[in-house]
Amino acid sequence: MSARRDQSAPSEQERPQATVLVASNRGPASYSLSDDGSLSIKRGGGGLVSGLSAIGGADGTVWVCAALGEGDREAARRAPGGRLDHLAEESARTDQPVRMLDIDAGTFTRAYNGIANSTLWFVHHLLYDTPVKPVFDDRFRKEWDSYQAYNRAFAEALAAEAAPGATVLIQDYHLTLTPHQLRELRPDLRIGHFSHTPWAPPDYYRLLPDRVAAQVLEGVLGADRAAFLTRRWARTFADCCEAVLGAEVVDPGPDGGDLTIRHQGREVRIGVHGLGADAEFLRDRAHQPDVDSRLAGLRTSVGTGPDGRPRRTIVRVDRTELSKNIVRGLLAYRHLLRTREEWRGRVVHIAFAYPSRHDLPEYREYTAAVQRLAAEINDEFGTADWQPLLLHVDDDFPRSLAAYRLADVALVNPIRDGMNLVAKEVPVVSDEGCALVLSREAGAAAELAEDSVMVNPYDVIATADALDAALNMPAGERAERCKRLAAAATALPPQRWFLDQLEALR
Amino acid sequence: MSARRDQSAPSEQERPQATVLVASNRGPASYSLSDDGSLSIKRGGGGLVSGLSAIGGADGTVWVCAALGEGDREAARRAPGGRLDHLAEESARTDQPVRMLDIDAGTFTRAYNGIANSTLWFVHHLLYDTPVKPVFDDRFRKEWDSYQAYNRAFAEALAAEAAPGATVLIQDYHLTLTPHQLRELRPDLRIGHFSHTPWAPPDYYRLLPDRVAAQVLEGVLGADRAAFLTRRWARTFADCCEAVLGAEVVDPGPDGGDLTIRHQGREVRIGVHGLGADAEFLRDRAHQPDVDSRLAGLRTSVGTGPDGRPRRTIVRVDRTELSKNIVRGLLAYRHLLRTREEWRGRVVHIAFAYPSRHDLPEYREYTAAVQRLAAEINDEFGTADWQPLLLHVDDDFPRSLAAYRLADVALVNPIRDGMNLVAKEVPVVSDEGCALVLSREAGAAAELAEDSVMVNPYDVIATADALDAALNMPAGERAERCKRLAAAATALPPQRWFLDQLEALR
């Protein structure tokens, strides 16, 4: 094996140095290891993959990511210098240059579960049960050390791969320290950071241990430019810099544009790029045969009401994530059925709640609560020929697209959300026009408020009222609004989103 | 009975109308009903009682409060017009004119438990387990109706008692709607509102149902002047008015003074009065024989260390309130004993956690968690002659004062607190000087930060470090700091606090 690796490995001199680099926890591909020892590759999706496709698989680009499972780790070990596009097994090579970091499993778990998902995610989404959690103790200190090491591994890989003066785009809350670490190693680079989450307001952000709170902010400020999905999150980030670091925030002029943060003699620009849905991909994918067949299946499950017409549908598609507010969504649906008898037998709520972060106990409890409440609703209202709620917890992307096409009403009610792409995707693929019930705490509200039915996500009765209004929206109005929602949702396609950030950095 | 009542009841014409009125949920006295049908009175304490004593029991004052238990209700029923100073039973009369409102028990419970203590208190202290609580449903709506009715009962009583142009001081989160309601009934009055709690930042405050969020702010803005314990809470209140109502906030000039909020054609001033400890009362009370005898008892329980000297003491005194952060305090003490063996056998933590709000399930669970953890700590470290933790959960004011006198270190670590008077009281009565470990999230931090050991209350290790630093503080430094803390803590005694508000309103 080692002989093969050496054969195909380019030497340091040979390796073409990258001029555009992307860093994110999850990469564009994942690997599994077969019994015969061969690797198989599964290519991923998402805004970043689409975005990066704008610049193709040119030699000048590299995507640095973490090996997430044993297949990934094996791929990283077999790939010369960790570069998967150089893998000996041709069928397992990536389309574009990818470098996967084989980070020690314990370090990775503490950084990823302990800090990124159990701490920073909770802080930015205001998810803590504050009287008892978080507790910053010895265990946390060890997790924080791992997070620093994990971020440093990215900084070192980026420093090794980047050509002089290259541009680096570092992604999200997993990698808040990397910009600062990378600047120390390579002050010649142009560094950007992008947050896909909300940002906590200072009164909540400051529950982090003081040193950690400052390090995260200064880590992000290591970039030349830090960007967010909406002006609101850019502003709360700036508020935190002011409150925690004593940094100075300079507002943009009346024409808008970037904020500027002055801290320790440097100026960092703070920008906004509202990632849109990938219309071309979605419309094509949503009309593949696998989606069509699932659509037929869903229609059968939904059935027809007492008037012989197809029942109305309220659709939600989420990871079972604490911030997605699935429980209150179900309570709102129950309230609708309790208080507006005219909908009984005439509407079906299709709720897809896909597994997420089951290694965290809060998520297992939350998933159980969702399932319990769903069963209660079906028990309370179900009849021989009407199941009021279809809950599915197994992930199935074509079925999600089928539900998008079918939905009369889409329910997107997170208690706090960086953007929420479901809110943007449904209007794009809807067959007949869909009314969108949207939480004002989703970043998407910044672009979609006008044609949505907006709700306060904590208010179950207001959400039920919004569902009723959405169900009663005349077909013509619904189609018109849906068209405008789709236009707003695709205003900034992933490729443009990515290129805009590159241009702003150069 | 009714004949007796009529005999002593002044007619409406006779009743002297009040020129200064105070309204608060809890009044200055409470009643219990004996088996023989007679009422006995128990007079209360606290800043408001001390404050009001500044203007004595003059006929020109009235205190309006709610009847809290069956004894209170009976007293209110027996008192002509609800005025307890006119009670037929002389021994049960109040020192000053008090009118107790006999509000329907269901209405009172929904307003007090449902809205005041389970909603507004939780919002302002950031206490919710947001993924699942709060849920604003039918039950909440009913509670909110009750809160409005309960506030209206106060507004009507105040309107009936007040002389033309009188000054009214309305207290706290129980009575946020009363200022607006009273203004509608009696636009001639000068109305003040005082918040004894923190105020939530807009991102958290807005989880309240929209109408409720607006009504609470506009209720308080019904006052001519609304005041808070620190500039920080005044500012977050103003931020909420800006974010929720679109009100305009005008900062004071460079000399400080009130903020001004412009809303719907009115200007409301926003002031700050940092209520101080009542030095005279505390120093006198802390040297009564019942306190001396408890002090002797505590000294015996604390005992002497291996060096033959009295063990050091860390004292905390709190209601068992979710915001008081007792669990993390115990975790910090455990961390201290685990990591700094030199303190084993040489320190005792005296923790008084008095019962609070046991009709709310969150509080029962929290109390159980405190007791469980306390037992674990004693199990882990206790020896035949050293009990590391003395936890007492039965309320005993003289014992609290004894602990204040004895404390080498006072631990005051709330996750969020309007002021925290314990932090101000301990330095005042300390016998030998006490080091104060103080949360930066307590309002008291605004005045006491300089001579305290400040902590981030979520950071258990930082809190343990602070306890260690406080225990190691040289006696001379400790005494000096304590003296300055006592001076800062008594800078605004209750009577001055009260008179300042009256003057600012006139």
Coordinates of N, CA, C and O in Angstrom, one line a residue, chain B residues 427-485:
Chain B
P427 N -21.8 42.8 53.6 CA -20.7 43.7 54.0 C -21.2 44.6 55.1 O -20.3 45.0 55.9
V428 N -22.5 45.0 55.2 CA -22.9 45.9 56.2 C -22.9 45.3 57.6 O -22.5 46.0 58.6
V429 N -23.1 44.0 57.7 CA -23.2 43.4 59.1 C -22.0 42.5 59.4 O -21.9 42.0 60.5
S430 N -21.1 42.4 58.5 CA -20.0 41.5 58.7 C -19.2 41.9 59.9 O -18.9 43.1 60.2
D431 N -18.8 40.9 60.8 CA -18.1 41.2 62.0 C -16.7 41.6 61.7 O -16.2 42.6 62.3
E432 N -16.0 40.8 60.9 CA -14.6 40.9 60.7 C -14.2 41.3 59.3 O -13.0 41.2 59.0
G433 N -15.1 41.6 58.5 CA -14.8 41.8 57.1 C -15.0 40.6 56.2 O -14.5 39.5 56.6
C434 N -15.6 40.7 55.1 CA -16.0 39.6 54.3 C -15.7 39.9 52.9 O -15.9 41.0 52.4
A435 N -15.1 38.9 52.2 CA -14.8 39.0 50.8 C -16.1 38.6 50.0 O -16.7 37.6 50.3
L436 N -16.4 39.4 49.0 CA -17.6 39.1 48.2 C -17.3 38.6 46.8 O -16.6 39.3 46.1
V437 N -17.8 37.4 46.6 CA -17.7 36.8 45.2 C -19.0 37.1 44.5 O -20.1 36.6 45.0
L438 N -19.0 37.9 43.5 CA -20.2 38.5 43.0 C -20.3 38.3 41.5 O -19.4 38.5 40.7
S439 N -21.5 37.8 41.1 CA -21.8 37.7 39.6 C -21.9 39.0 38.9 O -22.5 39.9 39.4
R440 N -21.3 39.1 37.7 CA -21.4 40.3 37.0 C -22.8 40.5 36.4 O -23.1 41.6 35.9
E441 N -23.7 39.5 36.5 CA -25.0 39.6 36.0 C -26.0 40.1 37.1 O -27.2 40.1 36.9
A442 N -25.5 40.3 38.3 CA -26.4 40.9 39.3 C -26.3 42.5 39.2 O -25.3 43.0 38.9
G443 N -27.5 43.1 39.3 CA -27.5 44.5 39.3 C -26.5 45.2 40.2 O -26.0 46.2 39.9
A444 N -26.3 44.5 41.4 CA -25.4 45.1 42.4 C -24.0 45.3 41.9 O -23.2 46.1 42.4
A445 N -23.7 44.5 40.8 CA -22.3 44.7 40.2 C -22.0 46.1 39.8 O -20.9 46.5 39.8
A446 N -23.1 46.8 39.4 CA -22.9 48.2 38.9 C -22.3 49.0 40.0 O -21.5 50.0 39.7
E447 N -22.5 48.7 41.3 CA -22.0 49.5 42.4 C -20.9 48.9 43.2 O -20.1 49.5 43.8
L448 N -20.8 47.5 43.1 CA -19.9 46.8 44.0 C -18.7 46.1 43.3 O -17.9 45.5 43.9
A449 N -18.7 46.3 41.9 CA -17.7 45.5 41.2 C -16.3 45.7 41.7 O -15.5 44.8 41.8
E450 N -15.9 47.0 42.0 CA -14.5 47.3 42.2 C -13.9 46.5 43.4 O -12.8 46.1 43.3
D451 N -14.7 46.4 44.5 CA -14.2 45.7 45.6 C -14.6 44.2 45.8 O -14.4 43.6 46.9
S452 N -15.3 43.7 44.8 CA -15.7 42.3 44.8 C -14.7 41.5 44.0 O -13.9 42.0 43.2
V453 N -14.8 40.1 44.1 CA -14.2 39.2 43.2 C -15.3 38.9 42.2 O -16.2 38.2 42.5
M454 N -15.2 39.4 41.0 CA -16.3 39.3 40.0 C -16.2 37.9 39.2 O -15.1 37.4 38.9
V455 N -17.4 37.3 39.0 CA -17.4 36.1 38.2 C -18.5 36.1 37.1 O -19.5 36.7 37.3
N456 N -18.2 35.3 36.1 CA -19.2 34.9 35.1 C -19.9 33.7 35.8 O -19.4 32.7 36.0
P457 N -21.3 33.9 36.0 CA -22.0 32.8 36.9 C -22.1 31.5 36.2 O -22.3 30.5 36.9
Y458 N -21.9 31.4 34.9 CA -22.0 30.1 34.2 C -20.7 29.3 34.3 O -20.7 28.1 34.0
D459 N -19.6 30.0 34.7 CA -18.3 29.4 34.6 C -18.0 28.8 36.0 O -17.5 29.6 36.9
V460 N -18.1 27.5 36.1 CA -17.9 26.9 37.4 C -16.5 26.9 37.9 O -16.2 27.2 39.0
I461 N -15.6 26.8 36.9 CA -14.2 26.8 37.3 C -13.7 28.2 37.7 O -13.0 28.4 38.7
A462 N -14.2 29.2 36.9 CA -13.9 30.6 37.3 C -14.4 30.9 38.7 O -13.8 31.7 39.4
T463 N -15.6 30.4 39.0 CA -16.2 30.6 40.3 C -15.4 30.0 41.4 O -15.2 30.5 42.5
A464 N -14.9 28.7 41.1 CA -14.1 28.1 42.1 C -12.8 28.9 42.3 O -12.3 29.0 43.5
D465 N -12.2 29.4 41.2 CA -11.0 30.2 41.3 C -11.3 31.4 42.2 O -10.5 31.9 43.0
A466 N -12.5 32.0 42.0 CA -12.8 33.2 42.7 C -13.0 32.9 44.2 O -12.6 33.7 45.0
L467 N -13.6 31.8 44.5 CA -13.7 31.4 45.9 C -12.3 31.2 46.5 O -12.1 31.7 47.7
D468 N -11.5 30.6 45.8 CA -10.1 30.4 46.3 C -9.4 31.7 46.6 O -8.8 32.0 47.6
A469 N -9.5 32.6 45.6 CA -8.9 34.0 45.7 C -9.5 34.7 46.9 O -8.8 35.3 47.7
A470 N -10.8 34.5 47.1 CA -11.5 35.2 48.2 C -11.1 34.6 49.6 O -10.8 35.4 50.5
L471 N -10.9 33.3 49.6 CA -10.5 32.7 50.9 C -9.1 33.1 51.2 O -8.7 33.1 52.4
N472 N -8.3 33.3 50.2 CA -6.9 33.6 50.4 C -6.6 35.1 50.6 O -5.5 35.5 50.8
M473 N -7.7 35.9 50.5 CA -7.4 37.3 50.6 C -7.0 37.7 52.0 O -7.6 37.3 53.0
P474 N -5.9 38.4 52.1 CA -5.4 38.8 53.5 C -6.4 39.5 54.3 O -7.2 40.3 53.7
A475 N -6.4 39.3 55.6 CA -7.5 39.8 56.5 C -7.5 41.4 56.3 O -8.6 41.9 56.3
G476 N -6.4 42.0 56.2 CA -6.4 43.5 56.1 C -7.1 43.9 54.9 O -8.0 44.8 54.9
E477 N -6.8 43.3 53.8 CA -7.4 43.7 52.5 C -8.9 43.4 52.5 O -9.7 44.2 52.1
R478 N -9.2 42.3 53.1 CA -10.6 41.9 53.1 C -11.4 42.9 53.9 O -12.5 43.4 53.5
A479 N -10.9 43.4 55.1 CA -11.6 44.3 55.9 C -11.7 45.7 55.2 O -12.8 46.3 55.3
E480 N -10.6 46.1 54.5 CA -10.7 47.3 53.8 C -11.8 47.3 52.7 O -12.6 48.2 52.6
R481 N -11.7 46.2 51.9 CA -12.7 46.1 50.8 C -14.1 46.1 51.4 O -15.0 46.7 50.8
C482 N -14.3 45.3 52.5 CA -15.6 45.2 53.0 C -16.1 46.5 53.5 O -17.3 46.8 53.3
K483 N -15.2 47.3 54.0 CA -15.7 48.7 54.5 C -16.2 49.5 53.3 O -17.2 50.1 53.3
R484 N -15.4 49.4 52.2 CA -15.8 50.2 51.0 C -17.1 49.6 50.4 O -17.9 50.3 49.9
L485 N -17.2 48.2 50.4 CA -18.4 47.6 49.9 C -19.6 48.1 50.7 O -20.7 48.4 50.2

